[in-house]
Amino acid sequence: MVFQPMDVVTLIAISLVIVLFYRFLVYPLCFDPLAKVPNAHWSSPFSPLWILATRYSRRELHDVRQAHERLGPIVRLGPKDISISCFEDGIRSVYHKGFDKPAWYDFFNYFGIATVYAKSALFKSSQLLAVSKAILLDVLVPRLNHDAGTSQPTELLELSYSMCLDLVNAYLFGLTNGSKFLKEEEHIKAFLEHYENRYCAESFWPQELPLLTRSLEKVGIKLLPKSAMASKKCIEAWLMEMSKAADASMQTADKMSEDCADFPTVYACVKGATSQQSSGKDVLSIQSEIAKKFWLSHTKAIGLVLGYTLYYLAQNPTTQDRLRAEVASVAPEMQRLSSTLDPLNCRDRHLPSPETLDELPYLSAIINESLRMRPNSTPLPRITPDDRSVTLVGIEGIPPGVRVNAFQWFVHRDPKKWDRVDEWVPERWLDGDGRLRKGSGESQMWGFCSGPRMCAGSNFSQYRESLLGGE
């Protein structure tokens, strides 16, 4: 049989159609290892456009939550993109087995490039206690007394950001070298503006489509606005200024006690560790390590949680009274700071020890409930291992290179585990005797992730919340 030229072209065209039909329709629906996962959208097996559009419009949490409510604890978002909402058979497997982070996190890097946060180290840190006393008693209390004497309201969210940033930076770089947002109110507004510019809506492009973003930049098309890059440089310059001041402090560290509030505890630790790994580490490399692993762990997010905690307390006078009585039972001098202290001088006061605050059940319940109600709203993605398939939520054979998303919100607002799931009820964390309820663990509170890649600053964040809540 002799084929005519047109017949060969037709045969090739038909073959191509069959291959494409199989590759992009039959295989995703029937033979793809993820075909057993329910689809959040009809197009999920074939294209990432639906989930990309959802993320661009910042509706991911809302829409994916609705998909889980309809379809169960595991849903498919894109061809190699899934979401899980249960802890025991899903989140635990992903985070405790150390699945790698995807390129999504690269956007949070600064400068282009965790032993000090262990709970025991924090509780024993005289430097951290000195820093906390200096900021809370010598700066915060006088400012609150001043604000109370004026007719102007206090912006509590900005105040909570200021407190958190000042405490973080003082622990990282030393009290003198850190930020002074509580004293310099106009600076926190400028910082927050830079922060919002840095993480603007257009940050979607380098996070979700980094290859496309880089390719367009090579031909002169920039998807990030100029304000985003300018703000990033301002934040980097600000961090570098504190870092250089801390480095200068290290030159005289032999004359400075490590218990001193001015001692740059975290900077000194990171500098020592990086010096051992590579000789001649410069300030930029050390600052990059601090920015990526420590500073970014708890700047704005924990400030937001603290702001909500203050809001919830303001809405519940009975809770305030109970908390005040509990703190006064172990630290009577903290009960009425303003009634017994000269508001301009709090140096004769002492903070309760962190061990003492850690043992207060109602304070812990308030912190837990605020973390439950207002967790991080990003998906915290991971990538399945490149050397094997895995089983998640009963689905076997999930292949390498699949993005797995898990929202803390799904764990913290699970109606199967909580009554009155959308209400702030600190008492839910206590037993009938008023003691902190034991045994729930991460399956109910997953505020700082878990496993080998959990948040480096989880213990510090809880330490700071305890001190501020006790205040």
PDB file of N, CA and C in Angstrom, residues 147-225:
ATOM      1  N   ASP A 147      -0.630  58.141  77.149  1.00  0.00           N
ATOM      2  CA  ASP A 147      -1.788  58.093  76.260  1.00  0.00           C
ATOM      3  C   ASP A 147      -3.094  58.174  77.047  1.00  0.00           C
ATOM      4  N   ALA A 148      -3.101  57.562  78.241  1.00  0.00           N
ATOM      5  CA  ALA A 148      -4.318  57.584  79.057  1.00  0.00           C
ATOM      6  C   ALA A 148      -4.660  58.995  79.517  1.00  0.00           C
ATOM      7  N   GLY A 149      -3.649  59.870  79.586  1.00  0.00           N
ATOM      8  CA  GLY A 149      -3.885  61.239  80.034  1.00  0.00           C
ATOM      9  C   GLY A 149      -4.249  62.202  78.938  1.00  0.00           C
ATOM     10  N   THR A 150      -4.357  61.684  77.719  1.00  0.00           N
ATOM     11  CA  THR A 150      -4.733  62.544  76.591  1.00  0.00           C
ATOM     12  C   THR A 150      -6.135  62.184  76.126  1.00  0.00           C
ATOM     13  N   SER A 151      -6.672  62.988  75.266  1.00  0.00           N
ATOM     14  CA  SER A 151      -8.010  62.724  74.727  1.00  0.00           C
ATOM     15  C   SER A 151      -7.959  61.914  73.439  1.00  0.00           C
ATOM     16  N   GLN A 152      -6.748  61.541  72.998  1.00  0.00           N
ATOM     17  CA  GLN A 152      -6.591  60.816  71.748  1.00  0.00           C
ATOM     18  C   GLN A 152      -6.576  59.302  71.994  1.00  0.00           C
ATOM     19  N   PRO A 153      -7.222  58.533  71.121  1.00  0.00           N
ATOM     20  CA  PRO A 153      -7.192  57.072  71.288  1.00  0.00           C
ATOM     21  C   PRO A 153      -5.815  56.510  70.940  1.00  0.00           C
ATOM     22  N   THR A 154      -5.516  55.334  71.476  1.00  0.00           N
ATOM     23  CA  THR A 154      -4.269  54.628  71.176  1.00  0.00           C
ATOM     24  C   THR A 154      -4.531  53.608  70.075  1.00  0.00           C
ATOM     25  N   GLU A 155      -3.713  53.643  69.041  1.00  0.00           N
ATOM     26  CA  GLU A 155      -3.826  52.679  67.952  1.00  0.00           C
ATOM     27  C   GLU A 155      -3.174  51.371  68.417  1.00  0.00           C
ATOM     28  N   LEU A 156      -4.005  50.401  68.854  1.00  0.00           N
ATOM     29  CA  LEU A 156      -3.482  49.192  69.489  1.00  0.00           C
ATOM     30  C   LEU A 156      -2.727  48.290  68.516  1.00  0.00           C
ATOM     31  N   LEU A 157      -3.144  48.247  67.249  1.00  0.00           N
ATOM     32  CA  LEU A 157      -2.445  47.384  66.305  1.00  0.00           C
ATOM     33  C   LEU A 157      -1.028  47.890  66.068  1.00  0.00           C
ATOM     34  N   GLU A 158      -0.881  49.184  65.854  1.00  0.00           N
ATOM     35  CA  GLU A 158       0.462  49.737  65.693  1.00  0.00           C
ATOM     36  C   GLU A 158       1.273  49.567  66.976  1.00  0.00           C
ATOM     37  N   LEU A 159       0.623  49.707  68.119  1.00  0.00           N
ATOM     38  CA  LEU A 159       1.309  49.514  69.390  1.00  0.00           C
ATOM     39  C   LEU A 159       1.820  48.079  69.513  1.00  0.00           C
ATOM     40  N   SER A 160       1.007  47.094  69.132  1.00  0.00           N
ATOM     41  CA  SER A 160       1.433  45.697  69.237  1.00  0.00           C
ATOM     42  C   SER A 160       2.571  45.396  68.274  1.00  0.00           C
ATOM     43  N   TYR A 161       2.513  45.951  67.048  1.00  0.00           N
ATOM     44  CA  TYR A 161       3.634  45.789  66.122  1.00  0.00           C
ATOM     45  C   TYR A 161       4.906  46.399  66.716  1.00  0.00           C
ATOM     46  N   SER A 162       4.787  47.569  67.298  1.00  0.00           N
ATOM     47  CA  SER A 162       5.952  48.251  67.871  1.00  0.00           C
ATOM     48  C   SER A 162       6.576  47.432  68.989  1.00  0.00           C
ATOM     49  N   MET A 163       5.734  46.913  69.890  1.00  0.00           N
ATOM     50  CA  MET A 163       6.244  46.102  70.995  1.00  0.00           C
ATOM     51  C   MET A 163       6.984  44.871  70.483  1.00  0.00           C
ATOM     52  N   CYS A 164       6.358  44.183  69.550  1.00  0.00           N
ATOM     53  CA  CYS A 164       6.964  42.947  69.046  1.00  0.00           C
ATOM     54  C   CYS A 164       8.277  43.214  68.325  1.00  0.00           C
ATOM     55  N   LEU A 165       8.282  44.202  67.462  1.00  0.00           N
ATOM     56  CA  LEU A 165       9.508  44.515  66.722  1.00  0.00           C
ATOM     57  C   LEU A 165      10.621  44.969  67.653  1.00  0.00           C
ATOM     58  N   ASP A 166      10.305  45.795  68.634  1.00  0.00           N
ATOM     59  CA  ASP A 166      11.346  46.258  69.555  1.00  0.00           C
ATOM     60  C   ASP A 166      11.920  45.106  70.366  1.00  0.00           C
ATOM     61  N   LEU A 167      11.054  44.186  70.820  1.00  0.00           N
ATOM     62  CA  LEU A 167      11.550  43.039  71.589  1.00  0.00           C
ATOM     63  C   LEU A 167      12.394  42.108  70.721  1.00  0.00           C
ATOM     64  N   VAL A 168      11.915  41.827  69.518  1.00  0.00           N
ATOM     65  CA  VAL A 168      12.670  40.954  68.609  1.00  0.00           C
ATOM     66  C   VAL A 168      14.040  41.542  68.300  1.00  0.00           C
ATOM     67  N   ASN A 169      14.051  42.792  67.900  1.00  0.00           N
ATOM     68  CA  ASN A 169      15.312  43.399  67.479  1.00  0.00           C
ATOM     69  C   ASN A 169      16.283  43.581  68.636  1.00  0.00           C
ATOM     70  N   ALA A 170      15.768  43.839  69.843  1.00  0.00           N
ATOM     71  CA  ALA A 170      16.649  43.958  71.002  1.00  0.00           C
ATOM     72  C   ALA A 170      17.296  42.615  71.328  1.00  0.00           C
ATOM     73  N   TYR A 171      16.540  41.527  71.187  1.00  0.00           N
ATOM     74  CA  TYR A 171      17.112  40.200  71.437  1.00  0.00           C
ATOM     75  C   TYR A 171      18.105  39.818  70.347  1.00  0.00           C
ATOM     76  N   LEU A 172      17.810  40.203  69.111  1.00  0.00           N
ATOM     77  CA  LEU A 172      18.706  39.872  68.008  1.00  0.00           C
ATOM     78  C   LEU A 172      19.996  40.689  68.053  1.00  0.00           C
ATOM     79  N   PHE A 173      19.847  41.990  68.246  1.00  0.00           N
ATOM     80  CA  PHE A 173      20.978  42.898  68.038  1.00  0.00           C
ATOM     81  C   PHE A 173      21.436  43.639  69.295  1.00  0.00           C
ATOM     82  N   GLY A 174      20.721  43.496  70.398  1.00  0.00           N
ATOM     83  CA  GLY A 174      21.033  44.270  71.597  1.00  0.00           C
ATOM     84  C   GLY A 174      20.097  45.454  71.723  1.00  0.00           C
ATOM     85  N   LEU A 175      19.795  45.842  72.957  1.00  0.00           N
ATOM     86  CA  LEU A 175      18.803  46.887  73.202  1.00  0.00           C
ATOM     87  C   LEU A 175      19.179  48.202  72.525  1.00  0.00           C
ATOM     88  N   THR A 176      20.403  48.656  72.691  1.00  0.00           N
ATOM     89  CA  THR A 176      20.818  49.933  72.112  1.00  0.00           C
ATOM     90  C   THR A 176      20.813  49.887  70.589  1.00  0.00           C
ATOM     91  N   ASN A 177      21.143  48.735  70.021  1.00  0.00           N
ATOM     92  CA  ASN A 177      21.262  48.616  68.570  1.00  0.00           C
ATOM     93  C   ASN A 177      19.923  48.357  67.878  1.00  0.00           C
ATOM     94  N   GLY A 178      18.900  47.962  68.638  1.00  0.00           N
ATOM     95  CA  GLY A 178      17.627  47.583  68.040  1.00  0.00           C
ATOM     96  C   GLY A 178      16.749  48.773  67.692  1.00  0.00           C
ATOM     97  N   SER A 179      15.516  48.466  67.295  1.00  0.00           N
ATOM     98  CA  SER A 179      14.570  49.510  66.907  1.00  0.00           C
ATOM     99  C   SER A 179      14.003  50.210  68.140  1.00  0.00           C
ATOM    100  N   LYS A 180      13.405  51.375  67.906  1.00  0.00           N
ATOM    101  CA  LYS A 180      12.825  52.186  68.985  1.00  0.00           C
ATOM    102  C   LYS A 180      11.416  52.632  68.588  1.00  0.00           C
ATOM    103  N   PHE A 181      10.638  51.705  68.066  1.00  0.00           N
ATOM    104  CA  PHE A 181       9.325  52.058  67.542  1.00  0.00           C
ATOM    105  C   PHE A 181       8.367  52.547  68.619  1.00  0.00           C
ATOM    106  N   LEU A 182       8.464  52.016  69.827  1.00  0.00           N
ATOM    107  CA  LEU A 182       7.571  52.468  70.888  1.00  0.00           C
ATOM    108  C   LEU A 182       7.808  53.935  71.236  1.00  0.00           C
ATOM    109  N   LYS A 183       9.049  54.379  71.099  1.00  0.00           N
ATOM    110  CA  LYS A 183       9.375  55.771  71.395  1.00  0.00           C
ATOM    111  C   LYS A 183       9.181  56.671  70.188  1.00  0.00           C
ATOM    112  N   GLU A 184       9.388  56.119  69.001  1.00  0.00           N
ATOM    113  CA  GLU A 184       9.345  56.921  67.776  1.00  0.00           C
ATOM    114  C   GLU A 184       8.148  56.460  66.944  1.00  0.00           C
ATOM    115  N   GLU A 185       6.974  56.953  67.297  1.00  0.00           N
ATOM    116  CA  GLU A 185       5.727  56.445  66.727  1.00  0.00           C
ATOM    117  C   GLU A 185       5.638  56.650  65.219  1.00  0.00           C
ATOM    118  N   GLU A 186       6.223  57.724  64.724  1.00  0.00           N
ATOM    119  CA  GLU A 186       6.119  57.979  63.286  1.00  0.00           C
ATOM    120  C   GLU A 186       6.896  56.941  62.473  1.00  0.00           C
ATOM    121  N   HIS A 187       7.921  56.312  63.088  1.00  0.00           N
ATOM    122  CA  HIS A 187       8.735  55.349  62.364  1.00  0.00           C
ATOM    123  C   HIS A 187       7.993  54.039  62.114  1.00  0.00           C
ATOM    124  N   ILE A 188       7.098  53.647  63.041  1.00  0.00           N
ATOM    125  CA  ILE A 188       6.366  52.394  62.823  1.00  0.00           C
ATOM    126  C   ILE A 188       5.433  52.520  61.631  1.00  0.00           C
ATOM    127  N   LYS A 189       4.867  53.694  61.419  1.00  0.00           N
ATOM    128  CA  LYS A 189       4.001  53.896  60.260  1.00  0.00           C
ATOM    129  C   LYS A 189       4.801  53.749  58.970  1.00  0.00           C
ATOM    130  N   ALA A 190       6.014  54.310  58.961  1.00  0.00           N
ATOM    131  CA  ALA A 190       6.856  54.199  57.766  1.00  0.00           C
ATOM    132  C   ALA A 190       7.264  52.747  57.528  1.00  0.00           C
ATOM    133  N   PHE A 191       7.632  52.041  58.611  1.00  0.00           N
ATOM    134  CA  PHE A 191       8.031  50.641  58.462  1.00  0.00           C
ATOM    135  C   PHE A 191       6.883  49.805  57.919  1.00  0.00           C
ATOM    136  N   LEU A 192       5.686  49.966  58.475  1.00  0.00           N
ATOM    137  CA  LEU A 192       4.545  49.176  58.023  1.00  0.00           C
ATOM    138  C   LEU A 192       4.197  49.474  56.569  1.00  0.00           C
ATOM    139  N   GLU A 193       4.389  50.714  56.151  1.00  0.00           N
ATOM    140  CA  GLU A 193       4.159  51.044  54.743  1.00  0.00           C
ATOM    141  C   GLU A 193       5.155  50.311  53.851  1.00  0.00           C
ATOM    142  N   HIS A 194       6.420  50.295  54.261  1.00  0.00           N
ATOM    143  CA  HIS A 194       7.424  49.546  53.488  1.00  0.00           C
ATOM    144  C   HIS A 194       7.103  48.057  53.479  1.00  0.00           C
ATOM    145  N   TYR A 195       6.654  47.540  54.606  1.00  0.00           N
ATOM    146  CA  TYR A 195       6.337  46.112  54.699  1.00  0.00           C
ATOM    147  C   TYR A 195       5.188  45.756  53.752  1.00  0.00           C
ATOM    148  N   GLU A 196       4.151  46.589  53.730  1.00  0.00           N
ATOM    149  CA  GLU A 196       3.022  46.336  52.837  1.00  0.00           C
ATOM    150  C   GLU A 196       3.451  46.452  51.371  1.00  0.00           C
ATOM    151  N   ASN A 197       4.311  47.405  51.063  1.00  0.00           N
ATOM    152  CA  ASN A 197       4.819  47.527  49.690  1.00  0.00           C
ATOM    153  C   ASN A 197       5.630  46.301  49.296  1.00  0.00           C
ATOM    154  N   ARG A 198       6.430  45.829  50.221  1.00  0.00           N
ATOM    155  CA  ARG A 198       7.291  44.668  49.950  1.00  0.00           C
ATOM    156  C   ARG A 198       6.458  43.432  49.628  1.00  0.00           C
ATOM    157  N   TYR A 199       5.373  43.229  50.372  1.00  0.00           N
ATOM    158  CA  TYR A 199       4.536  42.049  50.178  1.00  0.00           C
ATOM    159  C   TYR A 199       3.203  42.443  49.540  1.00  0.00           C
ATOM    160  N   CYS A 200       3.293  43.170  48.450  1.00  0.00           N
ATOM    161  CA  CYS A 200       2.118  43.675  47.744  1.00  0.00           C
ATOM    162  C   CYS A 200       1.446  42.545  46.963  1.00  0.00           C
ATOM    163  N   ALA A 201       0.318  42.856  46.355  1.00  0.00           N
ATOM    164  CA  ALA A 201      -0.433  41.844  45.597  1.00  0.00           C
ATOM    165  C   ALA A 201       0.397  41.269  44.452  1.00  0.00           C
ATOM    166  N   GLU A 202       1.265  42.105  43.869  1.00  0.00           N
ATOM    167  CA  GLU A 202       2.084  41.638  42.734  1.00  0.00           C
ATOM    168  C   GLU A 202       3.171  40.650  43.140  1.00  0.00           C
ATOM    169  N   SER A 203       3.379  40.458  44.454  1.00  0.00           N
ATOM    170  CA  SER A 203       4.348  39.446  44.889  1.00  0.00           C
ATOM    171  C   SER A 203       3.896  38.043  44.482  1.00  0.00           C
ATOM    172  N   PHE A 204       2.642  37.927  44.061  1.00  0.00           N
ATOM    173  CA  PHE A 204       2.130  36.671  43.500  1.00  0.00           C
ATOM    174  C   PHE A 204       3.047  36.145  42.402  1.00  0.00           C
ATOM    175  N   TRP A 205       3.527  37.027  41.534  1.00  0.00           N
ATOM    176  CA  TRP A 205       4.278  36.575  40.356  1.00  0.00           C
ATOM    177  C   TRP A 205       5.597  35.889  40.712  1.00  0.00           C
ATOM    178  N   PRO A 206       6.491  36.497  41.503  1.00  0.00           N
ATOM    179  CA  PRO A 206       7.725  35.781  41.833  1.00  0.00           C
ATOM    180  C   PRO A 206       7.505  34.584  42.756  1.00  0.00           C
ATOM    181  N   GLN A 207       6.420  34.581  43.532  1.00  0.00           N
ATOM    182  CA  GLN A 207       6.166  33.441  44.407  1.00  0.00           C
ATOM    183  C   GLN A 207       5.610  32.246  43.645  1.00  0.00           C
ATOM    184  N   GLU A 208       4.593  32.479  42.832  1.00  0.00           N
ATOM    185  CA  GLU A 208       3.899  31.377  42.167  1.00  0.00           C
ATOM    186  C   GLU A 208       4.469  31.047  40.795  1.00  0.00           C
ATOM    187  N   LEU A 209       5.028  32.033  40.112  1.00  0.00           N
ATOM    188  CA  LEU A 209       5.561  31.823  38.764  1.00  0.00           C
ATOM    189  C   LEU A 209       6.961  32.430  38.665  1.00  0.00           C
ATOM    190  N   PRO A 210       7.905  31.897  39.438  1.00  0.00           N
ATOM    191  CA  PRO A 210       9.243  32.501  39.468  1.00  0.00           C
ATOM    192  C   PRO A 210       9.981  32.425  38.136  1.00  0.00           C
ATOM    193  N   LEU A 211       9.821  31.313  37.399  1.00  0.00           N
ATOM    194  CA  LEU A 211      10.517  31.180  36.116  1.00  0.00           C
ATOM    195  C   LEU A 211      10.012  32.213  35.119  1.00  0.00           C
ATOM    196  N   LEU A 212       8.704  32.375  35.036  1.00  0.00           N
ATOM    197  CA  LEU A 212       8.130  33.383  34.133  1.00  0.00           C
ATOM    198  C   LEU A 212       8.591  34.778  34.540  1.00  0.00           C
ATOM    199  N   THR A 213       8.597  35.053  35.847  1.00  0.00           N
ATOM    200  CA  THR A 213       9.007  36.372  36.333  1.00  0.00           C
ATOM    201  C   THR A 213      10.442  36.686  35.944  1.00  0.00           C
ATOM    202  N   ARG A 214      11.337  35.701  36.161  1.00  0.00           N
ATOM    203  CA  ARG A 214      12.757  35.918  35.809  1.00  0.00           C
ATOM    204  C   ARG A 214      12.936  36.077  34.301  1.00  0.00           C
ATOM    205  N   SER A 215      12.194  35.289  33.525  1.00  0.00           N
ATOM    206  CA  SER A 215      12.320  35.360  32.066  1.00  0.00           C
ATOM    207  C   SER A 215      11.881  36.730  31.548  1.00  0.00           C
ATOM    208  N   LEU A 216      10.783  37.254  32.080  1.00  0.00           N
ATOM    209  CA  LEU A 216      10.312  38.563  31.654  1.00  0.00           C
ATOM    210  C   LEU A 216      11.267  39.668  32.084  1.00  0.00           C
ATOM    211  N   GLU A 217      11.885  39.513  33.259  1.00  0.00           N
ATOM    212  CA  GLU A 217      12.846  40.517  33.716  1.00  0.00           C
ATOM    213  C   GLU A 217      14.046  40.609  32.784  1.00  0.00           C
ATOM    214  N   LYS A 218      14.420  39.474  32.174  1.00  0.00           N
ATOM    215  CA  LYS A 218      15.568  39.470  31.265  1.00  0.00           C
ATOM    216  C   LYS A 218      15.314  40.287  30.005  1.00  0.00           C
ATOM    217  N   VAL A 219      14.034  40.452  29.663  1.00  0.00           N
ATOM    218  CA  VAL A 219      13.717  41.260  28.479  1.00  0.00           C
ATOM    219  C   VAL A 219      13.148  42.621  28.888  1.00  0.00           C
ATOM    220  N   GLY A 220      13.347  42.978  30.155  1.00  0.00           N
ATOM    221  CA  GLY A 220      12.993  44.311  30.612  1.00  0.00           C
ATOM    222  C   GLY A 220      11.582  44.493  31.134  1.00  0.00           C
ATOM    223  N   ILE A 221      10.843  43.399  31.306  1.00  0.00           N
ATOM    224  CA  ILE A 221       9.473  43.506  31.822  1.00  0.00           C
ATOM    225  C   ILE A 221       9.476  43.109  33.295  1.00  0.00           C
ATOM    226  N   LYS A 222       9.199  44.060  34.157  1.00  0.00           N
ATOM    227  CA  LYS A 222       9.200  43.796  35.598  1.00  0.00           C
ATOM    228  C   LYS A 222       7.769  43.748  36.106  1.00  0.00           C
ATOM    229  N   LEU A 223       7.405  42.630  36.723  1.00  0.00           N
ATOM    230  CA  LEU A 223       6.052  42.442  37.226  1.00  0.00           C
ATOM    231  C   LEU A 223       5.856  43.032  38.615  1.00  0.00           C
ATOM    232  N   LEU A 224       6.946  43.207  39.355  1.00  0.00           N
ATOM    233  CA  LEU A 224       6.858  43.856  40.660  1.00  0.00           C
ATOM    234  C   LEU A 224       6.945  45.370  40.488  1.00  0.00           C
ATOM    235  N   PRO A 225       6.106  46.124  41.171  1.00  0.00           N
ATOM    236  CA  PRO A 225       6.199  47.597  41.051  1.00  0.00           C
ATOM    237  C   PRO A 225       7.493  48.108  41.665  1.00  0.00           C
TER     238      PRO A 225
END
